[in-house]
mmCIF file of C-alpha atoms in Angstrom:
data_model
loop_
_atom_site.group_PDB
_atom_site.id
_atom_site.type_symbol
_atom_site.label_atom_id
_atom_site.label_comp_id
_atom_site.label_asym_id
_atom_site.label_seq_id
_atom_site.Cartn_x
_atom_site.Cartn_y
_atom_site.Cartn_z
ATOM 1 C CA UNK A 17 -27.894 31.717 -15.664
ATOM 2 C CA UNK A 18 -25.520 31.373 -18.832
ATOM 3 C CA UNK A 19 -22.181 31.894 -17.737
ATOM 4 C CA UNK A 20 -20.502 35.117 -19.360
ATOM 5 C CA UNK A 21 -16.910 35.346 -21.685
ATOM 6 C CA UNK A 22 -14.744 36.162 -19.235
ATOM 7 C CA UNK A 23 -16.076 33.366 -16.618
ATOM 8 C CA UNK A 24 -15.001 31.044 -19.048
ATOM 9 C CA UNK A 25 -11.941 32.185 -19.656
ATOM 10 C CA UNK A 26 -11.590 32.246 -16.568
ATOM 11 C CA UNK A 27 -12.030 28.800 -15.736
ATOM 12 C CA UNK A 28 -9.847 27.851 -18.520
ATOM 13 C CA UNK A 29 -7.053 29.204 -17.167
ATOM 14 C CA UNK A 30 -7.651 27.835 -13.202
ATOM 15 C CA UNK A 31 -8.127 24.073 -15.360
ATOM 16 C CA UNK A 32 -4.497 24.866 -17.228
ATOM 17 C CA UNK A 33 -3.258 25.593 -13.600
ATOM 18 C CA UNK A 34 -4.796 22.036 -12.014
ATOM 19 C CA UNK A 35 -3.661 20.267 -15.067
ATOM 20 C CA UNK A 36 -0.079 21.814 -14.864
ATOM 21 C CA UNK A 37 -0.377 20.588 -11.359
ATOM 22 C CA UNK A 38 -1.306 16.952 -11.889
ATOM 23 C CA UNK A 39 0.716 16.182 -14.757
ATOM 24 C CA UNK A 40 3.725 17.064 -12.309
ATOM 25 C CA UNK A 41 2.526 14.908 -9.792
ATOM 26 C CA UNK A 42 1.911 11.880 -11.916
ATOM 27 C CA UNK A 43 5.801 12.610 -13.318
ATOM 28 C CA UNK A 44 7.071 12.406 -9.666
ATOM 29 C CA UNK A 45 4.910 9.594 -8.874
ATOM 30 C CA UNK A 46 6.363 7.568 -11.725
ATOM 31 C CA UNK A 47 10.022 7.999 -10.998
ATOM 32 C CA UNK A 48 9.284 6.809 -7.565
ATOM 33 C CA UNK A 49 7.430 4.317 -8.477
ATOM 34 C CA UNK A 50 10.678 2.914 -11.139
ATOM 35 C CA UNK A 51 12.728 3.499 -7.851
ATOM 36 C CA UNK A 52 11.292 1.155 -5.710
ATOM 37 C CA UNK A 53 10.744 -1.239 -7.941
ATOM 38 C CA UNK A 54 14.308 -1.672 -8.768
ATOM 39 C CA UNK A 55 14.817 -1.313 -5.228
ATOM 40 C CA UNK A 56 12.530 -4.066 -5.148
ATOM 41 C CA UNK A 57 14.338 -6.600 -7.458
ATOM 42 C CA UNK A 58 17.772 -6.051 -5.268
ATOM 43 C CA UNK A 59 15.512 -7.360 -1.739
ATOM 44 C CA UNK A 60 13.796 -10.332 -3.645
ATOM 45 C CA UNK A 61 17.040 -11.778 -4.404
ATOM 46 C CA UNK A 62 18.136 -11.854 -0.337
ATOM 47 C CA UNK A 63 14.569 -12.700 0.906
ATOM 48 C CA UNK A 64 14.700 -15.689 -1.301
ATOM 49 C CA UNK A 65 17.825 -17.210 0.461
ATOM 50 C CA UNK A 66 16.179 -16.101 3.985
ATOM 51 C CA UNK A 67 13.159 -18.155 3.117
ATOM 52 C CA UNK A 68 15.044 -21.556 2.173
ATOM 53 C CA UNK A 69 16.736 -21.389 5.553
ATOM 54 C CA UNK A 70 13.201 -20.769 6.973
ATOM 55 C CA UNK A 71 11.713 -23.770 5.099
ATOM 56 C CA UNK A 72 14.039 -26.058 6.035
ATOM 57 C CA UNK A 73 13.298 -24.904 10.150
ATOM 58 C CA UNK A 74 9.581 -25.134 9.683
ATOM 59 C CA UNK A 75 10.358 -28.815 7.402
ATOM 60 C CA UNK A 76 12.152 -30.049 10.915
ATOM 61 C CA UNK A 77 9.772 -28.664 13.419
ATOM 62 C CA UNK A 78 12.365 -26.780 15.110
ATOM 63 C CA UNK A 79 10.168 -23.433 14.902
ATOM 64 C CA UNK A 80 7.689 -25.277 17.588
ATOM 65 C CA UNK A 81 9.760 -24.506 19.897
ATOM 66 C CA UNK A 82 10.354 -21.061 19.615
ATOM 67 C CA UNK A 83 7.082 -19.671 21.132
ATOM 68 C CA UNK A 84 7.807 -16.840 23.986
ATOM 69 C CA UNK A 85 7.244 -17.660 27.219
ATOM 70 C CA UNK A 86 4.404 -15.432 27.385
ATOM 71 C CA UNK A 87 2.679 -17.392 25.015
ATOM 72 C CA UNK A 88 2.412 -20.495 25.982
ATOM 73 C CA UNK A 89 -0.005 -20.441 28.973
ATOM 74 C CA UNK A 90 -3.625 -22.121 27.286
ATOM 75 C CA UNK A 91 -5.255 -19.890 29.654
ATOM 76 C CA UNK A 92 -4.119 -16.392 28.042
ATOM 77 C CA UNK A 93 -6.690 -14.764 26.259
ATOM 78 C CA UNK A 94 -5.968 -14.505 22.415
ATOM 79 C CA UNK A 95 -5.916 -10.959 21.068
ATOM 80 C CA UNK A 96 -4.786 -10.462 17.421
ATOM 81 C CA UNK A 97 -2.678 -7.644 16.292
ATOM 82 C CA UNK A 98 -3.272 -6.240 12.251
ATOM 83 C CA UNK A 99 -0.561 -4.401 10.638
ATOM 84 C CA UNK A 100 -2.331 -1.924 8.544
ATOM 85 C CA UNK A 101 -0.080 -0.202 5.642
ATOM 86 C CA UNK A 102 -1.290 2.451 4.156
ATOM 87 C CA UNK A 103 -0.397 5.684 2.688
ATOM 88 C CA UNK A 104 0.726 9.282 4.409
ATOM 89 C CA UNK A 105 -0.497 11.682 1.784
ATOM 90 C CA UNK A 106 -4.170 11.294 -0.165
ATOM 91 C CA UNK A 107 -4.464 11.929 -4.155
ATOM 92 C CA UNK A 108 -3.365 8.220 -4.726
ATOM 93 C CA UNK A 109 -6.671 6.983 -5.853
ATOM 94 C CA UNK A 110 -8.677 4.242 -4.307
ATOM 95 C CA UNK A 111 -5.237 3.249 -2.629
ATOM 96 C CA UNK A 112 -6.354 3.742 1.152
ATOM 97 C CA UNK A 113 -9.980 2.800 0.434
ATOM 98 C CA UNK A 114 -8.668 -0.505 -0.833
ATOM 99 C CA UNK A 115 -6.656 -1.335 1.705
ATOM 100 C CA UNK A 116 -9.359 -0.295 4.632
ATOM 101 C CA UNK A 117 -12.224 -2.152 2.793
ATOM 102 C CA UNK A 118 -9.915 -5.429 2.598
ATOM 103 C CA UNK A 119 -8.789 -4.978 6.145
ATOM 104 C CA UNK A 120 -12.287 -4.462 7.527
ATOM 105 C CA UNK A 121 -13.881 -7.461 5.896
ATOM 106 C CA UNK A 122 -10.593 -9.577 6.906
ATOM 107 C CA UNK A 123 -11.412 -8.232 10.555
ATOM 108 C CA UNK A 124 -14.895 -8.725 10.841
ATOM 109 C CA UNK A 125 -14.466 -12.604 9.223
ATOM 110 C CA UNK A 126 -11.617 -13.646 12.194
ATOM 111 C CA UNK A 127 -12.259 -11.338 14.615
ATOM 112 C CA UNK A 128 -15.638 -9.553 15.372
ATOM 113 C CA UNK A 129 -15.199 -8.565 18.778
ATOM 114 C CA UNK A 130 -13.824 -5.460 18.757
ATOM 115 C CA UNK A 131 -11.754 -6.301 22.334
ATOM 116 C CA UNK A 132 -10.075 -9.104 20.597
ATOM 117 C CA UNK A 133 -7.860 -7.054 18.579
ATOM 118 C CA UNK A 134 -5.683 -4.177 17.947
ATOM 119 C CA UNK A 135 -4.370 -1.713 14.482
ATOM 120 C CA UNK A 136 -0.523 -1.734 14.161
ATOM 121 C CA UNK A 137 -0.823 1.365 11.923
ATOM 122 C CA UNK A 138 1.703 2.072 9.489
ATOM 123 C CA UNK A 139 0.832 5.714 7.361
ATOM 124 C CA UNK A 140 -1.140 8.254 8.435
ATOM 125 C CA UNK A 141 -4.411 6.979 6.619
ATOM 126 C CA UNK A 142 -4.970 3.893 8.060
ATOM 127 C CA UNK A 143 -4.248 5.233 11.775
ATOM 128 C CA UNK A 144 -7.089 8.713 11.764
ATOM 129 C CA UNK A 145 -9.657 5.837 9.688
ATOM 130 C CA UNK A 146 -9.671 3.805 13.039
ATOM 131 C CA UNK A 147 -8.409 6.461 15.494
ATOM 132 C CA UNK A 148 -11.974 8.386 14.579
ATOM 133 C CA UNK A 149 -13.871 4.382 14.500
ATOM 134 C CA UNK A 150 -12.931 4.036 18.220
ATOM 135 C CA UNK A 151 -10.771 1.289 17.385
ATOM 136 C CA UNK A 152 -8.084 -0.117 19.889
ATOM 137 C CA UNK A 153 -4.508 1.959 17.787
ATOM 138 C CA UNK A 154 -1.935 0.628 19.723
ATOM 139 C CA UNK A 155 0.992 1.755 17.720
ATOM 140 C CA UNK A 156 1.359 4.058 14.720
ATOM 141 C CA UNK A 157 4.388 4.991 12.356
ATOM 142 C CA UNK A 158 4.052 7.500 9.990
ATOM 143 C CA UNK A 159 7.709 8.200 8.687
ATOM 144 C CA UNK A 160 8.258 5.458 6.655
ATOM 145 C CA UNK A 161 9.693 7.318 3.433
ATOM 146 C CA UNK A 162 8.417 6.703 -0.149
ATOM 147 C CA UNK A 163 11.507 4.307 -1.209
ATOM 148 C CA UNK A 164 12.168 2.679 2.329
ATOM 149 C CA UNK A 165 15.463 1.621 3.166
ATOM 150 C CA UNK A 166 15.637 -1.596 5.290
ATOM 151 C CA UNK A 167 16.939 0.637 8.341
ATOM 152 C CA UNK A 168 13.730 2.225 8.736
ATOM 153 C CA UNK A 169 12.013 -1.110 9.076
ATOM 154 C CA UNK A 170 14.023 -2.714 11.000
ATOM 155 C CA UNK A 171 13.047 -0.267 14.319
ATOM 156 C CA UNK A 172 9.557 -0.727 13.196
ATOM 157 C CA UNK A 173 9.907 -4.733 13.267
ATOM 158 C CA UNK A 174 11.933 -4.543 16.598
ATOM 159 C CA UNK A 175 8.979 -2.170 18.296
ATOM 160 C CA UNK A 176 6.463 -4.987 17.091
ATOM 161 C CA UNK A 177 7.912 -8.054 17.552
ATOM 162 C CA UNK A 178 8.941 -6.806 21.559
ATOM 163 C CA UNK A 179 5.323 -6.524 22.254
ATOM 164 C CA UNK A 180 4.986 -9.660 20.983
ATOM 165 C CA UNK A 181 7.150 -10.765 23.203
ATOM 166 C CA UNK A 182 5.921 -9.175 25.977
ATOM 167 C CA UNK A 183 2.115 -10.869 25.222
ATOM 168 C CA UNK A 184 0.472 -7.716 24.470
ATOM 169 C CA UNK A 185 -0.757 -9.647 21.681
ATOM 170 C CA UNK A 186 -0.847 -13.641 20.475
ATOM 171 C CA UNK A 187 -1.565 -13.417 16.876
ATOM 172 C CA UNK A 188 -0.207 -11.018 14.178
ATOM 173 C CA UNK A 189 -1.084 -10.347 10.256
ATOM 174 C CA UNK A 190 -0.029 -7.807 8.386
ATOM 175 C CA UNK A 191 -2.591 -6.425 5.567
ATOM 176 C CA UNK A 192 -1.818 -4.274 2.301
ATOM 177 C CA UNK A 193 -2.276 -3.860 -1.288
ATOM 178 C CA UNK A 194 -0.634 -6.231 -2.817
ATOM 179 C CA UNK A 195 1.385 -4.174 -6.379
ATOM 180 C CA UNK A 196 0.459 -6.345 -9.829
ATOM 181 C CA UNK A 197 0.959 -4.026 -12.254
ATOM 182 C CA UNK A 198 0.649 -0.331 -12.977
ATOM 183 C CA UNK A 199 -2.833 0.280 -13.002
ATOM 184 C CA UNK A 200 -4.079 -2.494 -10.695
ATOM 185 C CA UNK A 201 -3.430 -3.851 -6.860
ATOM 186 C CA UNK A 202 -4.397 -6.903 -4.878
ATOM 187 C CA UNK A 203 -5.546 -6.925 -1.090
ATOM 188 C CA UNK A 204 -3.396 -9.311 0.994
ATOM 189 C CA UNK A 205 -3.776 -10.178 4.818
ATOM 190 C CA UNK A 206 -0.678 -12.926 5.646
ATOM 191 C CA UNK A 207 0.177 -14.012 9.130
ATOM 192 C CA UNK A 208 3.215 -13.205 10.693
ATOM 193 C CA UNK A 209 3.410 -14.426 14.254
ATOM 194 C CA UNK A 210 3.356 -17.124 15.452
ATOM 195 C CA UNK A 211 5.868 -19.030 13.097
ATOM 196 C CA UNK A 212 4.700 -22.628 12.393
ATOM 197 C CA UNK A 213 4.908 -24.561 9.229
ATOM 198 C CA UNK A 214 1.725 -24.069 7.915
ATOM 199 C CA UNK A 215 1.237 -19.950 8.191
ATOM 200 C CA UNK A 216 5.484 -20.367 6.401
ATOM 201 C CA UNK A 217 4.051 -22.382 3.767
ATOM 202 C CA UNK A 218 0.818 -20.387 3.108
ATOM 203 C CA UNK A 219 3.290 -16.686 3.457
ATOM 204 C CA UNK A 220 5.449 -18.485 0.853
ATOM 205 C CA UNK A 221 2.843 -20.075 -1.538
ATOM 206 C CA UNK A 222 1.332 -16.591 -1.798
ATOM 207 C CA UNK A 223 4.810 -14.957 -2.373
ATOM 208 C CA UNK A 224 6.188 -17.270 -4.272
ATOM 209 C CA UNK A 225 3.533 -18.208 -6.863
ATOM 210 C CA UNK A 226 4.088 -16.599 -10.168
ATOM 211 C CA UNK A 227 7.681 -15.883 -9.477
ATOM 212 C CA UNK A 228 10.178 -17.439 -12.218
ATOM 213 C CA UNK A 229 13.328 -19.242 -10.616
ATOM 214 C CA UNK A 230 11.566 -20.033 -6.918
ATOM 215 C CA UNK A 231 13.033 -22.800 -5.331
ATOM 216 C CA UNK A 232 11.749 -22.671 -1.734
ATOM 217 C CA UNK A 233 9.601 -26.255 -1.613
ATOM 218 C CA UNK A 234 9.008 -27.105 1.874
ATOM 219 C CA UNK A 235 8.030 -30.844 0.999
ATOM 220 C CA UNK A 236 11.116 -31.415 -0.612
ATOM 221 C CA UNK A 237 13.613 -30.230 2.135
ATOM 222 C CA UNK A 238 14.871 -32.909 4.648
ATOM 223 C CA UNK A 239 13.327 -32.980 7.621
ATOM 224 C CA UNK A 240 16.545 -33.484 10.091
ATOM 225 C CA UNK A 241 19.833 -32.010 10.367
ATOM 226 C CA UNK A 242 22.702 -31.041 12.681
ATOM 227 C CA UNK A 243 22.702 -27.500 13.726
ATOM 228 C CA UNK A 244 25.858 -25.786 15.059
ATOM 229 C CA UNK A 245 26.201 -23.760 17.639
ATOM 230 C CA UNK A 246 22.388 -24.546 18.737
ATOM 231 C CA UNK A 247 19.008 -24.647 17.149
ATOM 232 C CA UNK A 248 18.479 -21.534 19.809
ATOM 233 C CA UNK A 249 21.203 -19.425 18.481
ATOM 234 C CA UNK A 250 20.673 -20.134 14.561
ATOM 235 C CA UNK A 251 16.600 -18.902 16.030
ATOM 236 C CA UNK A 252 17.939 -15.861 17.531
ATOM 237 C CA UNK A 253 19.264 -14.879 14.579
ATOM 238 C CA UNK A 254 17.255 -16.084 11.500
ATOM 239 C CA UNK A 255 13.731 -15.563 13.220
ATOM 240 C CA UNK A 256 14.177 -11.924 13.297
ATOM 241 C CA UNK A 257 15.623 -11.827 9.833
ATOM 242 C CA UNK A 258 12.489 -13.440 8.149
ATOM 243 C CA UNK A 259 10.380 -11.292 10.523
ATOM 244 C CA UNK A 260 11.921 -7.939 8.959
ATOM 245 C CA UNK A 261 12.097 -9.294 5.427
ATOM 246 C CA UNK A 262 8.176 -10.336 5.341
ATOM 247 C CA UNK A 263 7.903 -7.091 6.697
ATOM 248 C CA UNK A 264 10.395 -5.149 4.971
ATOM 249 C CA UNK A 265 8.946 -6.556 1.673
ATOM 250 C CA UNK A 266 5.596 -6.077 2.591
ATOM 251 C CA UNK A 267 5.675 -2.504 2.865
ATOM 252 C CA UNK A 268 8.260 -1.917 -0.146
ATOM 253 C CA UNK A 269 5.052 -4.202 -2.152
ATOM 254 C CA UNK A 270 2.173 -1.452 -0.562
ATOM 255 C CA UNK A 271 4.518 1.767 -1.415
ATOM 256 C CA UNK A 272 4.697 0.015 -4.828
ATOM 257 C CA UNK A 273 1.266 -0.247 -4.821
ATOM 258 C CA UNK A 274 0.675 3.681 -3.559
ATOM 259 C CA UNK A 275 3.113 4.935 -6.268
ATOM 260 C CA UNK A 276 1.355 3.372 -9.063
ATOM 261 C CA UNK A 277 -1.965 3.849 -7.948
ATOM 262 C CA UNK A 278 -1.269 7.981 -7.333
ATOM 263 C CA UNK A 279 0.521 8.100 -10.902
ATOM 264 C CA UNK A 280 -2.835 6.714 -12.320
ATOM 265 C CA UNK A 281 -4.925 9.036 -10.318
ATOM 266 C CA UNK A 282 -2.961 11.961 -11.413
ATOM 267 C CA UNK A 283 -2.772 10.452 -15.178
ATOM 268 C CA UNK A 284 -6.477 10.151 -15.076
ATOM 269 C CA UNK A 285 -7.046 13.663 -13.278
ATOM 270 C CA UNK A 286 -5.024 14.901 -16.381
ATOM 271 C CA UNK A 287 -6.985 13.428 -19.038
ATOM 272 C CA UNK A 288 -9.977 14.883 -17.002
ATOM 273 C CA UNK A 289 -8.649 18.159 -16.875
ATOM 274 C CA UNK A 290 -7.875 17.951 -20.822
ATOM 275 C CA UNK A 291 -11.587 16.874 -21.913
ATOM 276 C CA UNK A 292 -12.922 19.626 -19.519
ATOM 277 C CA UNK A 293 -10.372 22.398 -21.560
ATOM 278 C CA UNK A 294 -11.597 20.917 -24.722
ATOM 279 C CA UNK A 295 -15.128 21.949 -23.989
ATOM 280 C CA UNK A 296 -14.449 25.007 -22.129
ATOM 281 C CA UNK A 297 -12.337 26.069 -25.088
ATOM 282 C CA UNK A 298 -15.503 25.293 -27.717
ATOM 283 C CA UNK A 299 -17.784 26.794 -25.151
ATOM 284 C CA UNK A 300 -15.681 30.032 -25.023
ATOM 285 C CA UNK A 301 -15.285 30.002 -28.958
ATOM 286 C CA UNK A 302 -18.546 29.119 -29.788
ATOM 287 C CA UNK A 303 -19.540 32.291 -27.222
ATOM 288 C CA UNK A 304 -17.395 34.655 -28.885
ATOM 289 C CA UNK A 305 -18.436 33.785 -32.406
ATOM 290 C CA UNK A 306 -22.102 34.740 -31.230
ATOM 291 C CA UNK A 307 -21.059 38.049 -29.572
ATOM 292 C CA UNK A 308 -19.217 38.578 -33.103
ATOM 293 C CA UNK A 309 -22.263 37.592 -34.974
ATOM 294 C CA UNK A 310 -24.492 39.630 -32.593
ATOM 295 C CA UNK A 311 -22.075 43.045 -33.436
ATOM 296 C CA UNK A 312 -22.543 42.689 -36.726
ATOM 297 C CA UNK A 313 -25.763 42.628 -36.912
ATOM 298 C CA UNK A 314 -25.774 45.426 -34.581
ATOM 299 C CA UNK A 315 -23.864 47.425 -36.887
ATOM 300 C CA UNK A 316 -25.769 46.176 -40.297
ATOM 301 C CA UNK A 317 -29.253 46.904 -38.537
ATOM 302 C CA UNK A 318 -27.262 50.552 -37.698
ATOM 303 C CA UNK A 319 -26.099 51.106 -40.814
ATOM 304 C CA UNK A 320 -29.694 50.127 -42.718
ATOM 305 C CA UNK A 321 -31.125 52.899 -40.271
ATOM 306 C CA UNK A 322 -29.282 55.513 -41.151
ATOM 307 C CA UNK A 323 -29.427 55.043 -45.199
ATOM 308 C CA UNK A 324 -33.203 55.000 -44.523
#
């Protein structure tokens, strides 16, 4: 059944509406998204000195003896931990889909047995996807704000690494889009705990490649050096450090990622909404052009009658 006048008109207007709607949205999702990333350029200048003092620990071995306690009886049983960042809110896209997809296929390659590992959630998407799966959710954040201060991470990296610590699990990666520009993302799953040279080297390589002005080289650092107070103490301190800053800019690289992949969304739900007014408008026009013709005939036809 052809739809009438005013149904069209009326679906123009409730299109004006979504558009009005969307084109906000994608206007708030940009200035968030030119937030964070200057946000961004601020953190990479810190992490960068965090990571040379790193390099030159994992260069002299010293990291191999940092393992907990907890972890270093062979006969524990290995269980890996995934961080899983993804977004709070929906309209972003294939944001969330991306990052599930990636983690899934990452999961099922190292880790197949379901009672081997456990989600670290962080954003309300990624914790109902395997919440409603049956999967083993042992921790969940979902107040991490849209432009995260390093604050907020910190707690979340001090809840983690303790039940590290504590042995709950042996093995940790974290896993998350990966921001390249503003209209495309990269999946990324990089190890986080245990620190040894080669997961440092690999966390760095990927980092680090592409990245004018890097000068963390493992191969080139000397090997031995005097430490002062203790290797322990300089640990205590820096371990944690590189811990919240892989983290830290981990999550400030996935809310990148969300921003500019819900400011496309919306940008391309506006177009949509612009083609569809187009045609509604032409349909509607086009409709009352025939209702015009259609009176005038009406009244010609009328008129011939009556001079008969």
């Amino acid at each position: 059944m052809a739809e009438s006048m005013n149904d069209v008109k009326h679906r123009i207007a409730s299109t004006k509406s979504t558009r009005q709607i969307t084109e906000a949205m994608q206007m708030v999702s940009t200035v968030k998204l030119n937030r964070i990333q200057a946000h961004t350029v601020n953190y990479n200048q810190y992490v960068s000195k965090v990571k040379s003092v790193i390099a030159h620990l994992a260069q002299s071995d010293l990291l191999e003896d940092n393992k907990p306690s907890s972890q270093d009886s062979k006969n524990a049983k290995k269980k890996t931990a995934y961080i899983v960042i993804s977004s709070d809110r929906g309209m972003v896209g294939s944001y969330n889909s991306n990052v599930i997809r990636g983690t899934n296929e990452f999961i099922e390659k190292h880790t197949p047995n379901t009672d081997d590992y456990m989600i670290l959630a962080i954003g309300g998407s990624g914790a109902d996807f395997y919440k409603k799966r049956g999967a083993n959710v042992a921790y969940e954040n979902r107040t991490v704000s849209d432009v995260p201060t390093y604050t907020e991470v910190q707690g979340i990296v001090k809840t983690i690494t303790s039940m590290y610590n504590d042995g709950i699990y042996t093995d940790l990666y974290i896993c998350y889009n990966h921001f390249i520009n503003r209209i495309s993302s990269d999946f990324r799953a990089e190890k986080l705990l245990p620190m040894d040279k080669d997961s440092i080297q690999s966390s760095m390589d990927e980092k680090d490649s592409g990245q004018a002005g890097s000068d963390v080289k493992v191969k080139n650092l000397i090997e031995d050096y005097d430490i002062e107070p203790s290797a322990k103490a300089v640990l205590g301190v820096v371990i944690p450090q590189y811990a919240e800053s892989l983290m830290y800019g981990a999550i400030l690289d996935a809310k990148t990622a969300e921003h500019a992949s819900s400011s496309t969304a919306m940008k391309s739900a506006t177009d949509n909404a612009d083609d569809l007014i187009s045609s509604l408008e032409l349909k509607y026009n086009r409709a009352r052009q025939a209702a015009i013709t259609t009176e005038i005939t009406e009244i010609t036809g009328g008129q011939e009658a009556l001079n008969q």
